């Protein structure tokens, strides 16, 4: 069984994922980081040179690989669930957890980071709001949802851990 974190940029998937993996004794994987390593260049460079569609294909390749993984906490890129096949592949062996945050919180968290090509626009808050509307249905596939706006990273990891126990997703190994 794996835990797959989905959600918009800036909702804390990578930071929470690391903490949660630590708690569970699972390996941690960040699909964006794997893609950057395999490609030898940043997400921004991939978008600028080869475009979003090329990047989405790389994400789909990661979903195929993860369909055979076990005991991993996976932080996905914010657009990962836009391809329903990615979620279909992972639902068989994973609990899908959605991290949410308000548009303003997202803006504050992502603003210092230039490596988010989709938000390099004049009015990033409007872009965040419109992308959230478009993506709402794709994010609704989650088994567990947590709003991270007023929680610190440890609280979010603890909430997910508790939910996994409550739902019976952990079979004794990491329930303490
Ligand atoms: C994207 C989110 C990014 C990264 C890419 C596209 C998106 O990941 O995959 O810039 O479409 O929301 P994070 O959510 O980790 O920032």
XYZ file of N, CA and C and ligand atoms in Angstrom:
544
model
N 0.843 -1.204 0.000
C 0.000 0.000 0.000
C 0.880 1.257 0.000
N 0.427 2.271 -0.740
C 1.136 3.560 -0.800
C 0.181 4.677 -0.374
N 0.767 5.799 -0.012
C -0.014 7.003 0.244
C 0.370 7.997 -0.846
N -0.598 8.469 -1.612
C -0.317 9.405 -2.698
C -0.935 10.756 -2.360
N -0.099 11.767 -2.252
C -0.569 13.117 -1.927
C -0.814 13.886 -3.219
N -2.041 14.377 -3.361
C -2.366 15.225 -4.504
C -2.802 16.593 -3.988
N -2.875 17.569 -4.897
C -3.341 18.894 -4.497
C -2.562 19.976 -5.213
N -3.075 21.184 -5.084
C -2.510 22.321 -5.804
C -1.093 22.634 -5.325
N -0.353 23.363 -6.170
C 0.961 23.878 -5.759
C 0.831 24.608 -4.429
N 1.816 24.452 -3.562
C 1.821 25.215 -2.318
C 0.932 24.662 -1.217
N 0.380 23.487 -1.412
C -0.444 22.916 -0.332
C 0.397 22.070 0.625
N 1.679 21.885 0.315
C 2.582 21.224 1.264
C 2.820 19.748 0.991
N 2.550 19.295 -0.228
C 2.652 17.860 -0.519
C 4.053 17.304 -0.224
N 5.080 18.037 -0.645
C 6.444 17.526 -0.473
C 6.855 17.528 1.005
N 6.611 18.637 1.693
C 7.039 18.731 3.102
C 6.249 17.768 3.977
N 4.928 17.712 3.774
C 4.100 16.804 4.565
C 4.450 15.356 4.216
N 4.680 15.110 2.939
C 5.006 13.753 2.492
C 6.247 13.210 3.200
N 7.265 14.054 3.327
C 8.491 13.627 4.016
C 8.199 13.261 5.466
N 7.443 14.118 6.139
C 7.117 13.878 7.553
C 6.305 12.590 7.710
N 5.336 12.416 6.816
C 4.464 11.251 6.907
C 5.258 9.967 6.637
N 6.135 10.012 5.647
C 6.956 8.838 5.324
C 7.800 8.447 6.542
N 8.332 9.454 7.209
C 9.120 9.225 8.417
C 8.311 8.523 9.494
N 7.103 9.030 9.719
C 6.213 8.456 10.736
C 5.883 7.004 10.431
N 5.653 6.701 9.143
C 5.180 5.367 8.757
C 6.332 4.403 8.507
N 7.570 4.945 8.370
C 8.692 4.092 7.985
C 8.608 3.691 6.518
N 7.957 4.509 5.697
C 7.856 4.268 4.256
C 8.925 5.105 3.542
N 9.251 4.717 2.306
C 10.118 5.566 1.477
C 9.310 6.757 0.960
N 10.021 7.862 0.712
C 9.360 9.056 0.178
C 9.784 9.291 -1.268
N 8.799 9.593 -2.112
C 9.087 9.910 -3.520
C 8.356 11.189 -3.906
N 9.042 12.069 -4.618
C 8.419 13.288 -5.136
C 8.493 13.190 -6.669
N 7.347 13.094 -7.322
C 7.389 12.834 -8.777
C 8.090 13.966 -9.527
N 7.900 15.225 -9.082
C 8.592 16.337 -9.745
C 10.112 16.166 -9.642
N 10.570 15.781 -8.453
C 12.021 15.629 -8.246
C 12.560 14.465 -9.077
N 11.786 13.371 -9.172
C 12.222 12.230 -9.985
C 12.341 12.658 -11.450
N 11.319 13.400 -11.916
C 11.331 13.859 -13.321
C 12.527 14.786 -13.569
N 12.776 15.701 -12.634
C 13.912 16.618 -12.815
C 15.231 15.846 -12.862
N 15.327 14.822 -12.022
C 16.560 14.028 -11.988
C 16.729 13.256 -13.300
N 15.650 12.615 -13.750
C 15.730 11.825 -14.983
C 16.045 12.701 -16.189
N 15.462 13.897 -16.207
C 15.639 14.803 -17.354
C 16.915 15.644 -17.250
N 17.469 15.731 -16.034
C 18.667 16.540 -15.833
C 18.413 18.025 -15.990
N 17.185 18.482 -15.727
C 16.849 19.911 -15.831
C 15.620 20.197 -14.973
N 15.391 21.476 -14.705
C 14.300 21.868 -13.813
C 12.940 21.768 -14.523
N 11.872 21.772 -13.723
C 10.513 21.765 -14.277
C 10.334 22.970 -15.209
N 10.831 24.140 -14.765
C 10.705 25.347 -15.595
C 11.365 25.157 -16.949
N 12.546 24.564 -16.943
C 13.256 24.341 -18.213
C 12.488 23.356 -19.105
N 11.915 22.329 -18.472
C 11.152 21.335 -19.254
C 9.946 22.020 -19.918
N 9.208 22.835 -19.125
C 8.047 23.549 -19.680
C 8.481 24.499 -20.797
N 9.590 25.239 -20.559
C 10.010 26.264 -21.525
C 10.476 25.633 -22.830
N 11.161 24.505 -22.734
C 11.769 23.911 -23.928
C 10.812 22.963 -24.646
N 10.115 22.125 -23.881
C 9.319 21.060 -24.515
C 7.820 21.187 -24.276
N 7.414 22.102 -23.384
C 5.987 22.352 -23.202
C 5.327 21.473 -22.148
N 4.098 21.889 -21.795
C 3.375 21.202 -20.717
C 3.026 19.763 -21.103
N 2.627 19.549 -22.362
C 2.204 18.209 -22.751
C 3.334 17.182 -22.565
N 4.540 17.598 -22.927
C 5.708 16.718 -22.749
C 5.876 16.364 -21.269
N 5.734 17.404 -20.401
C 5.856 17.176 -18.959
C 4.766 16.215 -18.466
N 3.530 16.385 -18.955
C 2.422 15.511 -18.526
C 2.689 14.059 -18.916
N 3.357 13.865 -20.064
C 3.707 12.493 -20.453
C 4.724 11.897 -19.489
N 5.656 12.719 -19.022
C 6.641 12.244 -18.047
C 5.934 11.861 -16.746
N 4.934 12.663 -16.352
C 4.159 12.337 -15.151
C 3.429 10.999 -15.311
N 2.860 10.790 -16.506
C 2.127 9.542 -16.751
C 3.073 8.338 -16.654
N 4.317 8.520 -17.095
C 5.305 7.429 -16.965
C 5.572 7.127 -15.495
N 5.630 8.163 -14.677
C 5.841 7.952 -13.234
C 4.660 7.201 -12.620
N 3.433 7.521 -13.071
C 2.249 6.830 -12.539
C 2.329 5.338 -12.844
N 2.779 5.007 -14.056
C 2.914 3.590 -14.436
C 3.889 2.871 -13.511
N 5.003 3.532 -13.226
C 6.015 2.917 -12.357
C 5.462 2.746 -10.943
N 4.753 3.778 -10.465
C 4.248 3.750 -9.085
C 3.134 2.734 -8.898
N 2.486 2.328 -9.992
C 1.412 1.331 -9.881
C 1.948 0.025 -9.313
N 3.262 -0.188 -9.406
C 3.864 -1.417 -8.869
C 4.659 -1.180 -7.593
N 4.520 -0.002 -7.001
C 5.307 0.313 -5.803
C 4.567 -0.127 -4.537
N 5.291 -0.171 -3.439
C 4.685 -0.519 -2.146
C 5.401 0.251 -1.037
N 4.655 0.591 -0.001
C 5.204 1.288 1.173
C 5.958 2.567 0.781
N 5.309 3.352 -0.060
C 5.875 4.645 -0.445
C 4.871 5.734 -0.075
N 5.395 6.883 0.336
C 4.582 8.094 0.364
C 5.007 8.895 -0.861
N 4.045 9.238 -1.708
C 4.353 9.881 -2.977
C 3.765 11.298 -2.990
N 4.612 12.301 -3.176
C 4.135 13.669 -3.412
C 4.084 13.860 -4.923
N 2.910 14.206 -5.445
C 2.760 14.386 -6.886
C 2.776 15.875 -7.228
N 2.981 16.199 -8.483
C 2.844 17.581 -8.940
C 1.366 17.959 -8.942
N 1.085 19.254 -8.856
C -0.295 19.721 -8.743
C -1.205 19.316 -9.894
N -0.633 19.035 -11.063
C -1.456 18.671 -12.214
C -1.564 17.175 -12.446
N -0.962 16.397 -11.582
C -0.923 14.937 -11.758
C -2.315 14.314 -11.943
N -3.336 14.729 -11.149
C -4.646 14.075 -11.294
C -5.419 14.521 -12.526
N -4.891 15.502 -13.291
C -5.621 15.974 -14.474
C -5.738 14.869 -15.514
N -4.824 13.914 -15.473
C -4.925 12.731 -16.331
C -5.566 11.622 -15.486
N -6.855 11.332 -15.700
C -7.557 10.376 -14.839
C -6.892 9.000 -14.813
N -6.183 8.677 -15.895
C -5.471 7.394 -15.956
C -4.443 7.298 -14.817
N -3.805 8.416 -14.480
C -2.800 8.401 -13.406
C -3.431 7.944 -12.097
N -4.626 8.455 -11.831
C -5.310 8.114 -10.576
C -5.832 6.681 -10.630
N -6.383 6.310 -11.780
C -6.866 4.927 -11.966
C -5.755 3.932 -11.645
N -4.558 4.224 -12.162
C -3.426 3.321 -11.970
C -3.074 3.183 -10.495
N -3.216 4.281 -9.750
C -2.751 4.264 -8.360
C -3.838 3.877 -7.363
N -5.090 3.993 -7.763
C -6.150 3.701 -6.793
C -6.109 2.247 -6.326
N -5.627 1.365 -7.178
C -5.572 -0.058 -6.817
C -4.681 -0.344 -5.627
N -3.591 0.421 -5.482
C -2.627 0.084 -4.433
C -2.305 1.272 -3.522
N -3.159 2.314 -3.563
C -2.812 3.529 -2.816
C -4.030 4.170 -2.170
N -3.765 4.842 -1.062
C -4.761 5.755 -0.504
C -4.415 7.138 -1.053
N -5.406 7.812 -1.639
C -5.164 9.127 -2.245
C -5.573 10.204 -1.240
N -4.637 11.091 -0.938
C -4.887 12.146 0.055
C -4.782 13.509 -0.621
N -5.844 14.303 -0.505
C -5.850 15.648 -1.100
C -5.490 16.688 -0.045
N -4.465 17.496 -0.327
C -4.139 18.646 0.517
C -4.724 19.896 -0.137
N -5.461 20.663 0.664
C -6.078 21.888 0.149
C -5.516 23.102 0.887
N -5.668 24.278 0.280
C -5.358 25.543 0.957
C -6.109 26.644 0.224
N -6.329 27.766 0.908
C -7.033 28.876 0.268
C -6.121 29.495 -0.803
N -6.713 30.145 -1.810
C -5.904 30.777 -2.856
C -4.853 31.738 -2.284
N -5.240 32.530 -1.266
C -4.305 33.489 -0.673
C -3.132 32.765 0.001
N -3.440 31.696 0.729
C -2.375 30.916 1.386
C -1.445 30.324 0.328
N -2.027 29.803 -0.737
C -1.215 29.220 -1.810
C -0.274 30.278 -2.381
N -0.828 31.471 -2.642
C -0.017 32.546 -3.220
C 1.171 32.868 -2.306
N 0.889 33.014 -0.996
C 1.970 33.354 -0.056
C 3.048 32.273 -0.047
N 2.624 31.012 -0.145
C 3.596 29.918 -0.071
C 4.421 29.771 -1.343
N 3.826 30.056 -2.511
C 4.571 29.801 -3.757
C 5.323 31.019 -4.277
N 4.954 32.212 -3.746
C 5.513 33.436 -4.318
C 7.052 33.469 -4.414
N 7.769 33.010 -3.378
C 9.230 33.115 -3.498
C 9.848 32.134 -4.501
N 9.054 31.194 -5.013
C 9.604 30.109 -5.824
C 9.368 30.367 -7.314
N 10.447 30.481 -8.078
C 10.334 30.757 -9.526
C 10.109 29.483 -10.336
N 10.161 28.321 -9.689
C 10.111 27.056 -10.442
C 8.678 26.541 -10.618
N 7.696 27.484 -10.699
C 6.303 27.110 -10.962
C 5.861 27.830 -12.239
N 6.177 27.264 -13.400
C 5.940 27.981 -14.660
C 4.492 28.438 -14.833
N 3.522 27.663 -14.334
C 2.113 28.027 -14.555
C 1.724 29.299 -13.811
N 2.519 29.682 -12.803
C 2.160 30.864 -12.005
C 3.042 32.075 -12.308
N 3.870 31.982 -13.355
C 4.701 33.130 -13.747
C 3.876 34.054 -14.650
N 2.838 34.648 -14.079
C 1.928 35.523 -14.834
C 1.765 36.822 -14.053
N 1.116 37.836 -14.674
C 0.961 39.142 -14.023
C 0.104 39.067 -12.766
N -0.935 38.245 -12.800
C -1.873 38.188 -11.681
C -1.987 36.737 -11.188
N -0.984 36.288 -10.419
C -0.980 34.873 -10.023
C -2.184 34.475 -9.170
N -2.733 35.430 -8.365
C -3.878 35.059 -7.519
C -5.080 34.655 -8.391
N -5.353 35.442 -9.432
C -6.461 35.079 -10.336
C -6.190 33.750 -11.023
N -4.944 33.541 -11.385
C -4.587 32.281 -12.064
C -4.815 31.107 -11.108
N -4.416 31.275 -9.845
C -4.632 30.215 -8.844
C -6.131 29.938 -8.717
N -6.922 31.010 -8.597
C -8.374 30.840 -8.410
C -8.998 30.115 -9.605
N -8.603 30.512 -10.810
C -9.251 29.874 -11.975
C -8.771 28.428 -12.135
N -7.497 28.163 -11.866
C -7.027 26.773 -11.959
C -7.718 25.892 -10.918
N -7.957 26.445 -9.720
C -8.628 25.663 -8.670
C -10.048 25.277 -9.106
N -10.736 26.199 -9.797
C -12.094 25.894 -10.283
C -12.023 24.755 -11.305
N -11.120 24.900 -12.259
C -11.004 23.885 -13.312
C -10.628 22.527 -12.719
N -9.806 22.545 -11.681
C -9.265 21.295 -11.159
C -10.110 20.636 -10.077
N -11.142 21.350 -9.601
C -11.902 20.836 -8.448
C -12.366 19.392 -8.665
N -12.898 19.112 -9.843
C -13.438 17.766 -10.098
C -12.321 16.719 -10.121
N -11.149 17.121 -10.592
C -10.034 16.170 -10.670
C -9.479 15.860 -9.278
N -9.522 16.851 -8.400
C -9.023 16.644 -7.040
C -10.035 15.885 -6.173
N -11.284 15.816 -6.642
C -12.340 15.192 -5.820
C -12.217 13.665 -5.743
N -11.205 13.110 -6.391
C -11.023 11.648 -6.374
C -10.424 11.144 -5.060
N -10.068 12.068 -4.161
C -9.298 11.673 -2.969
C -10.113 10.839 -1.982
N -9.428 9.964 -1.269
C -10.041 9.179 -0.187
C -10.080 9.991 1.107
N -9.065 10.834 1.290
C -8.951 11.662 2.502
C -8.657 13.087 2.034
N -9.301 14.083 2.651
C -9.043 15.482 2.296
C -8.670 16.256 3.547
N -7.646 17.105 3.447
C -7.271 17.930 4.601
C -6.967 19.356 4.157
N -7.578 20.314 4.845
C -7.290 21.723 4.576
C -6.078 22.126 5.407
N -5.024 22.565 4.722
C -3.754 22.848 5.389
C -3.595 24.331 5.745
N -4.592 25.170 5.397
C -4.399 26.624 5.531
C -3.993 27.031 6.945
N -4.672 26.466 7.956
C -4.408 26.869 9.338
C -3.675 25.802 10.140
N -2.980 24.915 9.454
C -2.255 23.846 10.163
C -0.769 23.930 9.817
N 0.080 23.565 10.781
C 1.491 23.460 10.395
C 1.734 22.053 9.832
N 2.946 21.853 9.323
C 3.226 20.616 8.586
C 3.033 19.381 9.458
N 3.497 19.478 10.727
C 3.373 18.339 11.644
C 1.904 18.000 11.889
N 1.085 19.039 12.035
C -0.353 18.802 12.287
C -1.007 18.113 11.098
N -0.601 18.494 9.901
C -1.184 17.867 8.711
C -0.764 16.393 8.643
N 0.532 16.138 8.884
C 1.020 14.751 8.840
C 0.310 13.911 9.905
N 0.131 14.497 11.078
C -0.529 13.764 12.169
C -1.994 13.475 11.821
N -2.656 14.464 11.232
C -4.061 14.276 10.838
C -4.182 13.109 9.855
N -3.309 13.086 8.862
C -3.380 12.014 7.850
C -3.086 10.657 8.495
N -2.067 10.629 9.349
C -1.699 9.387 10.027
C -2.888 8.838 10.821
N -3.537 9.729 11.565
C -4.699 9.328 12.376
C -5.826 8.812 11.490
N -6.054 9.496 10.375
C -7.117 9.063 9.446
C -6.808 7.679 8.872
N -5.545 7.444 8.536
C -5.164 6.143 7.965
C -5.434 5.023 8.971
N -5.142 5.303 10.240
C -5.406 4.307 11.285
C -6.915 4.096 11.427
N -7.649 5.210 11.497
C -9.098 5.138 11.687
C -9.775 4.353 10.568
N -9.265 4.533 9.345
C -9.858 3.854 8.189
C -9.391 2.410 8.055
N -8.408 2.013 8.901
C -7.907 0.640 8.821
C -6.948 0.418 7.662
N -6.301 1.490 7.190
C -5.357 1.348 6.082
C -3.980 0.875 6.529
N -3.687 1.017 7.825
C -2.379 0.565 8.328
C -2.612 -0.715 9.104
N -1.885 -1.727 8.756
C -2.148 -3.024 9.377
C -1.149 -3.314 10.471
N -1.211 -2.495 11.517
C -0.408 -2.797 12.692
C 1.000 -2.246 12.645
N 1.576 -2.091 11.423
C 3.015 -1.813 11.354
C 3.414 -0.435 11.856
N 2.575 0.558 11.689
C 3.008 1.927 12.023
C 1.897 2.671 12.741
N 1.250 2.010 13.646
C 0.063 2.625 14.230
C 0.344 3.452 15.464
N 1.608 3.473 15.923
C 1.878 4.186 17.168
C 2.096 5.657 16.893
C 2.141 21.872 -11.568
C 2.608 21.759 -10.296
C 4.046 21.614 -9.989
C 4.791 21.008 -11.181
C 4.502 21.763 -12.425
C 3.010 21.797 -12.775
C 0.679 22.041 -11.781
O 4.213 20.786 -8.842
O 4.442 19.653 -11.338
O 4.993 23.077 -12.258
O 0.202 21.838 -12.920
O -0.033 22.340 -10.792
P 3.928 21.255 -7.317
O 2.455 21.063 -7.091
O 4.751 20.321 -6.516
O 4.357 22.667 -7.224
